[in-house]
Coordinates of C-alpha atoms and ligand atoms in Angstrom, one line a residue:
M110 CA 2.2 0.8 -6.9
H111 CA 3.6 -1.7 -4.8
K112 CA 7.5 -1.6 -4.4
P113 CA 9.2 -5.0 -4.1
V114 CA 10.8 -5.2 -0.7
L115 CA 14.4 -6.6 -0.1
L116 CA 14.4 -7.1 -3.6
R117 CA 18.4 -7.1 -4.2
E118 CA 18.5 -9.9 -1.0
V119 CA 16.0 -11.6 -2.5
I120 CA 17.5 -12.0 -5.9
S121 CA 20.9 -13.2 -4.4
N122 CA 19.7 -15.4 -2.0
L123 CA 17.6 -17.4 -4.4
N124 CA 20.4 -18.8 -5.9
L125 CA 18.7 -19.6 -9.3
K126 CA 20.2 -20.9 -12.3
D127 CA 19.2 -21.1 -15.9
G128 CA 16.6 -24.0 -16.2
E129 CA 15.6 -24.1 -12.8
V130 CA 12.1 -23.6 -11.4
F131 CA 10.9 -20.6 -9.1
V132 CA 7.7 -20.5 -7.5
D133 CA 6.4 -16.8 -6.2
A134 CA 3.6 -17.8 -3.8
T135 CA 2.8 -14.2 -3.3
Y136 CA 2.8 -12.6 -6.6
G137 CA 1.1 -9.2 -5.4
A138 CA 2.2 -6.9 -8.2
G139 CA 4.7 -9.0 -9.5
G140 CA 7.7 -7.0 -8.5
H141 CA 10.1 -10.0 -7.4
T142 CA 8.7 -12.4 -10.0
K143 CA 9.7 -9.4 -12.9
E144 CA 13.2 -9.0 -11.6
V145 CA 13.7 -12.7 -11.5
L146 CA 12.8 -12.9 -14.9
K147 CA 15.0 -10.2 -16.2
R148 CA 18.0 -11.4 -14.3
F149 CA 17.5 -15.2 -15.2
P150 CA 15.5 -15.2 -18.6
G151 CA 16.1 -19.1 -18.7
V152 CA 14.4 -19.6 -15.3
K153 CA 10.9 -21.0 -15.5
A154 CA 8.6 -19.0 -12.9
I155 CA 5.4 -19.8 -11.8
S156 CA 3.3 -17.4 -9.7
I157 CA 0.5 -17.8 -7.1
D158 CA -1.6 -15.4 -5.2
Q159 CA -5.0 -15.8 -3.2
D160 CA -6.1 -12.4 -4.7
P161 CA -8.1 -12.9 -7.9
E162 CA -7.6 -9.2 -8.6
T163 CA -3.5 -9.9 -9.1
H164 CA -2.3 -11.5 -12.4
A165 CA -0.7 -14.3 -10.9
D166 CA -0.7 -17.6 -12.9
I167 CA -2.6 -19.5 -10.3
T168 CA -5.1 -18.0 -8.1
G169 CA -4.9 -19.9 -4.6
N170 CA -4.1 -20.2 -1.2
F171 CA -0.2 -21.4 -0.6
R172 CA -1.6 -23.5 2.3
D173 CA -2.5 -25.6 -0.8
L174 CA 0.8 -25.5 -2.6
D175 CA 1.3 -29.0 -3.2
K176 CA -1.9 -29.2 -5.1
L177 CA -1.7 -25.8 -6.8
I178 CA 1.6 -27.1 -8.5
G179 CA 0.9 -30.7 -9.0
D180 CA 4.0 -32.5 -9.7
T181 CA 6.3 -29.5 -10.1
R182 CA 9.3 -29.7 -8.0
P183 CA 10.7 -26.0 -7.6
D184 CA 14.3 -25.1 -7.0
A185 CA 13.1 -21.9 -4.8
I186 CA 10.1 -20.6 -3.6
L187 CA 9.5 -17.2 -2.0
L188 CA 6.6 -16.1 0.4
D189 CA 6.4 -12.5 0.9
I190 CA 3.4 -12.2 3.0
G191 CA 1.1 -9.9 4.3
L192 CA -0.5 -7.2 2.1
S193 CA 0.6 -5.4 -0.8
S194 CA 0.2 -1.6 -1.0
D195 CA -2.0 -2.0 -4.0
Q196 CA -4.4 -3.9 -1.7
L197 CA -3.7 -1.4 1.3
E198 CA -4.4 1.7 -0.9
N199 CA -6.6 0.2 -3.8
S200 CA -4.7 1.9 -6.4
G201 CA -5.7 0.2 -9.6
L202 CA -9.2 -0.6 -8.9
P203 CA -11.8 0.6 -11.1
A204 CA -13.6 3.9 -10.8
G205 CA -16.6 3.3 -8.4
R206 CA -15.3 0.2 -6.9
Q207 CA -14.7 0.2 -3.1
G208 CA -11.7 -1.0 -1.4
R209 CA -11.8 -4.1 1.0
G210 CA -11.5 -2.2 4.2
F211 CA -7.9 -3.1 5.4
S212 CA -7.1 0.6 6.2
F213 CA -8.4 2.7 8.8
Q214 CA -7.8 5.7 7.2
R215 CA -11.0 5.3 4.6
D216 CA -14.6 4.4 5.5
E217 CA -15.2 1.2 3.3
P218 CA -17.0 -2.1 3.7
L219 CA -15.3 -4.1 6.7
D220 CA -14.5 -7.0 4.6
M221 CA -10.6 -7.8 4.5
R222 CA -10.6 -10.9 2.6
M223 CA -7.6 -11.2 0.4
S224 CA -9.2 -14.1 -1.4
G225 CA -12.8 -12.5 -1.5
K226 CA -14.1 -15.9 -0.1
G227 CA -14.9 -17.0 3.2
I228 CA -16.2 -15.2 6.7
T229 CA -15.7 -11.1 6.3
A230 CA -14.2 -9.0 9.1
A231 CA -17.8 -7.7 9.7
E232 CA -19.1 -11.1 10.1
I233 CA -16.5 -11.9 12.9
L234 CA -17.2 -8.5 14.7
N235 CA -21.0 -9.5 14.4
S236 CA -21.0 -13.0 15.3
W237 CA -18.0 -14.1 17.5
D238 CA -18.4 -14.3 21.4
E239 CA -16.6 -11.8 23.4
P240 CA -13.9 -14.1 24.6
A241 CA -13.1 -15.0 21.1
I242 CA -12.9 -11.4 19.8
E243 CA -10.6 -10.7 23.0
L244 CA -8.5 -13.4 22.1
I245 CA -7.9 -12.7 18.6
L246 CA -7.2 -8.8 19.6
R247 CA -4.5 -9.9 22.0
G248 CA -3.2 -12.9 20.4
F249 CA -3.0 -11.6 16.9
G250 CA -2.7 -7.7 17.5
E251 CA -1.0 -7.8 20.9
E252 CA -3.4 -4.8 21.9
R253 CA -3.1 -4.1 25.4
F254 CA -7.0 -2.7 25.6
S255 CA -8.1 -6.1 24.2
R256 CA -10.7 -6.6 27.0
L257 CA -12.0 -3.2 26.6
I258 CA -12.1 -2.9 23.0
A259 CA -13.9 -6.7 23.0
K260 CA -16.5 -5.4 25.4
R261 CA -17.2 -2.1 23.3
I262 CA -17.6 -4.1 20.0
V263 CA -20.2 -6.5 21.7
E264 CA -22.1 -3.9 22.9
R265 CA -22.3 -1.7 20.1
R266 CA -23.2 -4.7 17.7
Q267 CA -26.5 -5.3 20.0
T268 CA -27.8 -2.2 18.4
K269 CA -25.8 -1.6 15.3
P270 CA -24.1 -4.2 13.5
F271 CA -20.7 -3.4 11.9
K272 CA -20.7 -2.4 8.3
T273 CA -17.4 -0.2 7.8
T274 CA -14.0 0.4 8.8
F275 CA -15.2 3.9 10.8
D276 CA -17.8 1.7 12.6
L277 CA -14.9 0.1 14.1
V278 CA -12.7 3.0 14.4
D279 CA -15.6 4.8 16.2
V280 CA -15.7 1.9 18.9
I281 CA -11.9 1.8 19.6
G282 CA -11.6 5.3 20.2
G283 CA -8.6 6.3 22.3
K284 CA -6.1 9.3 21.7
R285 CA -4.1 9.6 18.5
S286 CA -0.3 9.1 19.4
K287 CA 2.4 8.1 17.2
I288 CA 0.5 4.9 16.5
H289 CA -3.2 5.3 15.5
P290 CA -5.3 3.5 18.2
A291 CA -6.8 1.3 15.7
T292 CA -3.6 -0.2 14.2
R293 CA -3.5 -3.4 16.5
T294 CA -7.1 -4.2 16.1
F295 CA -6.9 -3.9 12.3
Q296 CA -3.9 -6.3 12.3
A297 CA -5.7 -8.7 14.4
L298 CA -8.9 -8.8 12.5
R299 CA -7.0 -9.1 9.3
I300 CA -5.0 -12.0 10.5
A301 CA -8.2 -13.6 11.9
T302 CA -10.3 -13.1 8.5
N303 CA -7.5 -14.4 6.4
E304 CA -6.1 -17.1 8.9
E305 CA -2.9 -15.8 8.2
L306 CA -0.8 -17.7 10.7
A307 CA -2.3 -20.9 10.1
A308 CA -2.0 -20.2 6.3
L309 CA 1.9 -19.6 6.9
E310 CA 2.5 -22.7 9.2
E311 CA 0.8 -24.7 6.4
G312 CA 2.3 -22.9 3.6
L313 CA 5.9 -23.7 5.1
E314 CA 5.1 -27.5 5.5
K315 CA 3.9 -27.4 2.0
A316 CA 6.9 -25.7 0.2
W317 CA 9.2 -28.0 2.4
Q318 CA 7.2 -30.9 1.0
V319 CA 7.5 -30.0 -2.8
L320 CA 10.7 -28.3 -2.6
K321 CA 13.8 -30.0 -4.8
P322 CA 16.6 -31.2 -2.3
G323 CA 19.4 -28.3 -2.6
G324 CA 16.4 -25.9 -2.9
R325 CA 15.7 -22.9 -0.9
I326 CA 12.3 -21.3 0.7
L327 CA 12.6 -17.6 1.1
V328 CA 10.2 -15.8 3.6
I329 CA 9.6 -12.3 4.2
S330 CA 7.3 -11.4 7.2
F331 CA 6.4 -8.0 8.6
H332 CA 5.7 -8.7 12.1
S333 CA 7.1 -10.6 15.2
L334 CA 4.2 -13.2 15.2
E335 CA 4.9 -14.2 11.5
D336 CA 8.8 -14.2 12.0
R337 CA 8.4 -16.3 15.3
I338 CA 6.7 -19.0 12.8
V339 CA 9.4 -19.2 10.3
K340 CA 12.2 -18.8 12.5
N341 CA 10.8 -22.0 14.6
F342 CA 10.3 -23.8 11.2
A343 CA 13.7 -22.8 10.2
K344 CA 15.0 -24.5 13.5
R345 CA 12.9 -27.7 13.2
V346 CA 13.9 -28.5 9.7
M347 CA 17.4 -27.2 9.5
G348 CA 18.3 -27.7 13.3
K349 CA 19.2 -23.8 13.5
A350 CA 18.0 -20.5 12.3
R351 CA 20.4 -17.8 11.2
K352 CA 19.6 -14.1 11.7
P353 CA 17.2 -12.6 9.4
I354 CA 18.0 -10.3 6.7
T355 CA 16.8 -6.9 7.3
P356 CA 16.5 -3.9 4.8
S357 CA 19.2 -1.3 4.6
D358 CA 18.8 2.3 6.1
E359 CA 18.6 3.3 2.2
E360 CA 15.8 1.2 1.2
I361 CA 13.8 2.2 4.3
G362 CA 14.2 5.7 3.4
E363 CA 12.9 5.0 -0.1
N364 CA 10.4 2.7 1.0
P365 CA 9.1 3.1 5.1
R366 CA 6.9 0.2 4.5
S367 CA 10.1 -2.0 4.6
R368 CA 11.2 -1.0 7.7
S369 CA 9.7 -4.0 9.7
A370 CA 10.5 -6.6 7.1
K371 CA 12.7 -9.9 7.8
L372 CA 13.9 -12.1 5.3
R373 CA 14.7 -15.6 6.3
I374 CA 16.1 -18.4 4.3
I375 CA 15.4 -22.1 4.8
E376 CA 17.5 -24.4 2.8
K377 CA 16.7 -28.2 1.9
P378 CA 19.9 -30.5 2.3
Ligands
SAM574 C1 3.3 -8.3 0.1 S1 2.2 -8.7 -1.2 C2 3.6 -9.4 -2.3 C3 4.1 -8.5 -3.3 C4 5.2 -9.0 -4.1 N1 6.3 -9.9 -3.9 C5 5.6 -7.9 -5.1 O1 6.7 -7.8 -5.2 O2 4.9 -7.4 -5.8 C6 1.7 -10.0 -0.4 C7 0.7 -11.0 -1.5 O3 0.7 -12.2 -1.0 C8 -0.9 -12.6 -1.2 N2 -1.1 -13.6 -0.2 C9 -0.8 -13.4 1.3 N3 -1.2 -14.4 1.8 C10 -1.4 -15.3 0.8 C11 -1.6 -16.9 0.9 N4 -1.9 -17.4 2.0 N5 -1.7 -17.4 -0.2 C12 -1.6 -16.9 -1.4 N6 -1.4 -15.6 -1.6 C13 -1.2 -14.7 -0.5 C14 -1.5 -11.2 -1.0 O4 -2.8 -11.5 -1.7 C15 -0.6 -10.3 -1.6 O5 -0.9 -10.2 -3.1

């Protein structure tokens, strides 16, 4: 079950009061929203997730936030981006249903679409040209061996198209060290499949547009590429970016997934 990250810090920084409107744009397992409603029963919460398997009020991408919420003007918006543990681990999937290939630890169809729509990770590997694949591995995965891996991907698909996660793990090869050699390639491919960085940039713009004056956007990100986008956005709209809030040692001990989380707060004057 997904554990909400930086829960205490999110609750105290949302600054909500009874009667105000909170939009959780990345509902996931609902951990943050449920705590908000427990603490502030008088708040109106609207939840969004692009994954139709979650129980959000609205299924959609936060890059379309303005259209998804219509005339609503929220007082606070939360983006807790990336994957939930449920998506990664497939807990909760009915027996016989396969996961979507987010993890290199299990052999599953190489899909990686959070929304279930658009081009799959396998289709990217089977059709994009070598320089484009190299570019995503380098740009979205900061993978040192991007050229070599891209070359091997294109070689392999000439005889055997990519179907499953282990097809890709086999091609990457490499020695096991502290970090699995497939980690960066999988991250890069997931970001490309879901257009995650473009969605974040557009989502921030839309959130800023719909937010009430005096309102706040809270963003939790999990790697430097995302945090850079949030930091630059904060600098542009507020003229400055404060230091991000990070999890306590206690939280990292209880939930290792939280270790790379960074929370930034963007306030609208
Ligand atoms: C880290 S989880 C959120 C967990 C949630 N805060 C909780 O405590 O249960 C991220 C969720 O955001 C969703 N998501 C990621 N990018 C999205 C986007 N661009 N638009 C809408 N939902 C998105 C994913 O499908 C996933 O369910």
